[in-house]
Amino acid sequence: MIVTIRLLLLMITSTLLFPLNISFDKNLPPREVEKRDPLMEVSRYSLLYHGAPDDQIETLSRAVANACRVANRHISPELIVSLIYTESGFRKDAVSPKGYMGLMQTPWASTKWPDIDIMLGVRILEEKLRIAKNNLPLALALYKGGDNPLAHRYAAETLRIYQDLLTAVEKNRTLTASQSKPDTGAGISDIFTSFAGIKVQLVLVHALVILIIGAALGYRGAKWRDKFRGARWKNAEGRMRREMTPLI
């Protein structure tokens, strides 16, 4: 009996020290979901905005984000997506009359691995920016074919698309921020969740306490019952002995 009580006390202590991780919403994971990469988010939105094929969104988003990370100069996902849009229309197997290939129309594109082709195009754009001393319109013209009127016209079109995309991304960011829950609301939700968790722990402790009390009462009752039975047996035994004693 003493061992049972000790075991129940150990269960109560474990319940209090190591509370259960109970989710009260089946849609919420037990741990906080890791936040998405901002570069991936901007790349994904930019591709969706310009109508990239749905089956390529994730692959292209990852490739654009990785190219931005390794770029020596600050090149944004919006700029890369705008350049891909004007160069190939997101067709990875596109080939120009002059032999330029792939998403970003470079001389050595694989047309099979978007991540390599985008990385190559970003490296070329970096070199054009270095030559143009970070003059983006001139760098785009050099990328488009050189310092000539036709290339400048193509560059101006790419720049316009790039500026429009920047505006759209900023509007989407503002809209997303306005629709997100304020911190106070999240705090209240956390408080209610904490209260619910505490309630569950109290219920468990209450149940264990009832088990202990029940076990203790059962043990005490068993002792009383055995004591009562022993007393009755002794009385009966004494009476039988008296009856069996011969009369003198």
PDB file of N, CA and C in Angstrom, residues 105-139:
ATOM      1  N   GLN A 105      18.349  34.244 -71.049  1.00  0.00           N
ATOM      2  CA  GLN A 105      18.931  34.458 -72.378  1.00  0.00           C
ATOM      3  C   GLN A 105      20.432  34.761 -72.307  1.00  0.00           C
ATOM      4  N   THR A 106      21.159  33.786 -71.806  1.00  0.00           N
ATOM      5  CA  THR A 106      22.614  33.899 -71.704  1.00  0.00           C
ATOM      6  C   THR A 106      23.268  32.954 -72.713  1.00  0.00           C
ATOM      7  N   PRO A 107      24.538  33.191 -73.055  1.00  0.00           N
ATOM      8  CA  PRO A 107      25.184  32.363 -74.083  1.00  0.00           C
ATOM      9  C   PRO A 107      25.418  30.918 -73.642  1.00  0.00           C
ATOM     10  N   TRP A 108      25.508  30.661 -72.335  1.00  0.00           N
ATOM     11  CA  TRP A 108      25.912  29.330 -71.870  1.00  0.00           C
ATOM     12  C   TRP A 108      24.837  28.679 -71.002  1.00  0.00           C
ATOM     13  N   ALA A 109      23.606  29.019 -71.218  1.00  0.00           N
ATOM     14  CA  ALA A 109      22.526  28.456 -70.398  1.00  0.00           C
ATOM     15  C   ALA A 109      22.336  26.972 -70.698  1.00  0.00           C
ATOM     16  N   SER A 110      21.914  26.219 -69.689  1.00  0.00           N
ATOM     17  CA  SER A 110      21.688  24.783 -69.863  1.00  0.00           C
ATOM     18  C   SER A 110      20.302  24.493 -70.415  1.00  0.00           C
ATOM     19  N   THR A 111      19.354  25.393 -70.177  1.00  0.00           N
ATOM     20  CA  THR A 111      17.931  25.248 -70.518  1.00  0.00           C
ATOM     21  C   THR A 111      17.285  24.067 -69.777  1.00  0.00           C
ATOM     22  N   LYS A 112      18.002  23.452 -68.839  1.00  0.00           N
ATOM     23  CA  LYS A 112      17.465  22.321 -68.072  1.00  0.00           C
ATOM     24  C   LYS A 112      17.446  22.586 -66.575  1.00  0.00           C
ATOM     25  N   TRP A 113      18.414  23.343 -66.091  1.00  0.00           N
ATOM     26  CA  TRP A 113      18.539  23.596 -64.656  1.00  0.00           C
ATOM     27  C   TRP A 113      18.332  25.081 -64.388  1.00  0.00           C
ATOM     28  N   PRO A 114      17.132  25.465 -63.998  1.00  0.00           N
ATOM     29  CA  PRO A 114      16.823  26.887 -63.799  1.00  0.00           C
ATOM     30  C   PRO A 114      17.735  27.566 -62.788  1.00  0.00           C
ATOM     31  N   ASP A 115      18.122  26.852 -61.729  1.00  0.00           N
ATOM     32  CA  ASP A 115      18.960  27.492 -60.722  1.00  0.00           C
ATOM     33  C   ASP A 115      20.309  27.905 -61.291  1.00  0.00           C
ATOM     34  N   ILE A 116      20.889  27.052 -62.150  1.00  0.00           N
ATOM     35  CA  ILE A 116      22.176  27.386 -62.766  1.00  0.00           C
ATOM     36  C   ILE A 116      22.007  28.519 -63.764  1.00  0.00           C
ATOM     37  N   ASP A 117      20.956  28.465 -64.565  1.00  0.00           N
ATOM     38  CA  ASP A 117      20.741  29.500 -65.581  1.00  0.00           C
ATOM     39  C   ASP A 117      20.490  30.862 -64.942  1.00  0.00           C
ATOM     40  N   ILE A 118      19.707  30.894 -63.870  1.00  0.00           N
ATOM     41  CA  ILE A 118      19.440  32.168 -63.190  1.00  0.00           C
ATOM     42  C   ILE A 118      20.704  32.691 -62.524  1.00  0.00           C
ATOM     43  N   MET A 119      21.480  31.807 -61.912  1.00  0.00           N
ATOM     44  CA  MET A 119      22.735  32.220 -61.295  1.00  0.00           C
ATOM     45  C   MET A 119      23.675  32.815 -62.342  1.00  0.00           C
ATOM     46  N   LEU A 120      23.730  32.194 -63.506  1.00  0.00           N
ATOM     47  CA  LEU A 120      24.583  32.696 -64.580  1.00  0.00           C
ATOM     48  C   LEU A 120      24.117  34.071 -65.044  1.00  0.00           C
ATOM     49  N   GLY A 121      22.805  34.241 -65.208  1.00  0.00           N
ATOM     50  CA  GLY A 121      22.286  35.538 -65.623  1.00  0.00           C
ATOM     51  C   GLY A 121      22.561  36.629 -64.603  1.00  0.00           C
ATOM     52  N   VAL A 122      22.462  36.297 -63.319  1.00  0.00           N
ATOM     53  CA  VAL A 122      22.741  37.283 -62.269  1.00  0.00           C
ATOM     54  C   VAL A 122      24.214  37.666 -62.276  1.00  0.00           C
ATOM     55  N   ARG A 123      25.104  36.711 -62.523  1.00  0.00           N
ATOM     56  CA  ARG A 123      26.533  37.026 -62.602  1.00  0.00           C
ATOM     57  C   ARG A 123      26.814  37.985 -63.759  1.00  0.00           C
ATOM     58  N   ILE A 124      26.154  37.753 -64.878  1.00  0.00           N
ATOM     59  CA  ILE A 124      26.334  38.655 -66.025  1.00  0.00           C
ATOM     60  C   ILE A 124      25.792  40.040 -65.702  1.00  0.00           C
ATOM     61  N   LEU A 125      24.639  40.103 -65.050  1.00  0.00           N
ATOM     62  CA  LEU A 125      24.072  41.396 -64.667  1.00  0.00           C
ATOM     63  C   LEU A 125      24.989  42.119 -63.683  1.00  0.00           C
ATOM     64  N   GLU A 126      25.600  41.384 -62.766  1.00  0.00           N
ATOM     65  CA  GLU A 126      26.554  42.000 -61.841  1.00  0.00           C
ATOM     66  C   GLU A 126      27.715  42.635 -62.594  1.00  0.00           C
ATOM     67  N   GLU A 127      28.207  41.947 -63.595  1.00  0.00           N
ATOM     68  CA  GLU A 127      29.318  42.490 -64.382  1.00  0.00           C
ATOM     69  C   GLU A 127      28.885  43.744 -65.138  1.00  0.00           C
ATOM     70  N   LYS A 128      27.667  43.744 -65.672  1.00  0.00           N
ATOM     71  CA  LYS A 128      27.173  44.938 -66.375  1.00  0.00           C
ATOM     72  C   LYS A 128      27.006  46.105 -65.403  1.00  0.00           C
ATOM     73  N   LEU A 129      26.559  45.817 -64.185  1.00  0.00           N
ATOM     74  CA  LEU A 129      26.445  46.876 -63.175  1.00  0.00           C
ATOM     75  C   LEU A 129      27.819  47.435 -62.811  1.00  0.00           C
ATOM     76  N   ARG A 130      28.824  46.577 -62.771  1.00  0.00           N
ATOM     77  CA  ARG A 130      30.179  47.057 -62.475  1.00  0.00           C
ATOM     78  C   ARG A 130      30.684  47.968 -63.587  1.00  0.00           C
ATOM     79  N   ILE A 131      30.443  47.549 -64.824  1.00  0.00           N
ATOM     80  CA  ILE A 131      30.882  48.374 -65.961  1.00  0.00           C
ATOM     81  C   ILE A 131      30.131  49.700 -65.984  1.00  0.00           C
ATOM     82  N   ALA A 132      28.826  49.657 -65.675  1.00  0.00           N
ATOM     83  CA  ALA A 132      27.998  50.868 -65.703  1.00  0.00           C
ATOM     84  C   ALA A 132      28.093  51.668 -64.412  1.00  0.00           C
ATOM     85  N   LYS A 133      28.953  51.242 -63.491  1.00  0.00           N
ATOM     86  CA  LYS A 133      29.131  51.938 -62.210  1.00  0.00           C
ATOM     87  C   LYS A 133      27.792  52.077 -61.468  1.00  0.00           C
ATOM     88  N   ASN A 134      27.085  50.947 -61.410  1.00  0.00           N
ATOM     89  CA  ASN A 134      25.809  50.825 -60.689  1.00  0.00           C
ATOM     90  C   ASN A 134      24.685  51.664 -61.296  1.00  0.00           C
ATOM     91  N   ASN A 135      24.840  52.054 -62.553  1.00  0.00           N
ATOM     92  CA  ASN A 135      23.764  52.732 -63.275  1.00  0.00           C
ATOM     93  C   ASN A 135      22.844  51.647 -63.837  1.00  0.00           C
ATOM     94  N   LEU A 136      21.708  51.433 -63.184  1.00  0.00           N
ATOM     95  CA  LEU A 136      20.851  50.310 -63.548  1.00  0.00           C
ATOM     96  C   LEU A 136      20.309  50.410 -64.971  1.00  0.00           C
ATOM     97  N   PRO A 137      19.781  51.551 -65.432  1.00  0.00           N
ATOM     98  CA  PRO A 137      19.306  51.612 -66.820  1.00  0.00           C
ATOM     99  C   PRO A 137      20.395  51.268 -67.832  1.00  0.00           C
ATOM    100  N   LEU A 138      21.615  51.771 -67.609  1.00  0.00           N
ATOM    101  CA  LEU A 138      22.706  51.459 -68.531  1.00  0.00           C
ATOM    102  C   LEU A 138      23.097  49.990 -68.427  1.00  0.00           C
ATOM    103  N   ALA A 139      23.128  49.459 -67.208  1.00  0.00           N
ATOM    104  CA  ALA A 139      23.477  48.050 -67.037  1.00  0.00           C
ATOM    105  C   ALA A 139      22.462  47.144 -67.730  1.00  0.00           C
TER     106      ALA A 139
END
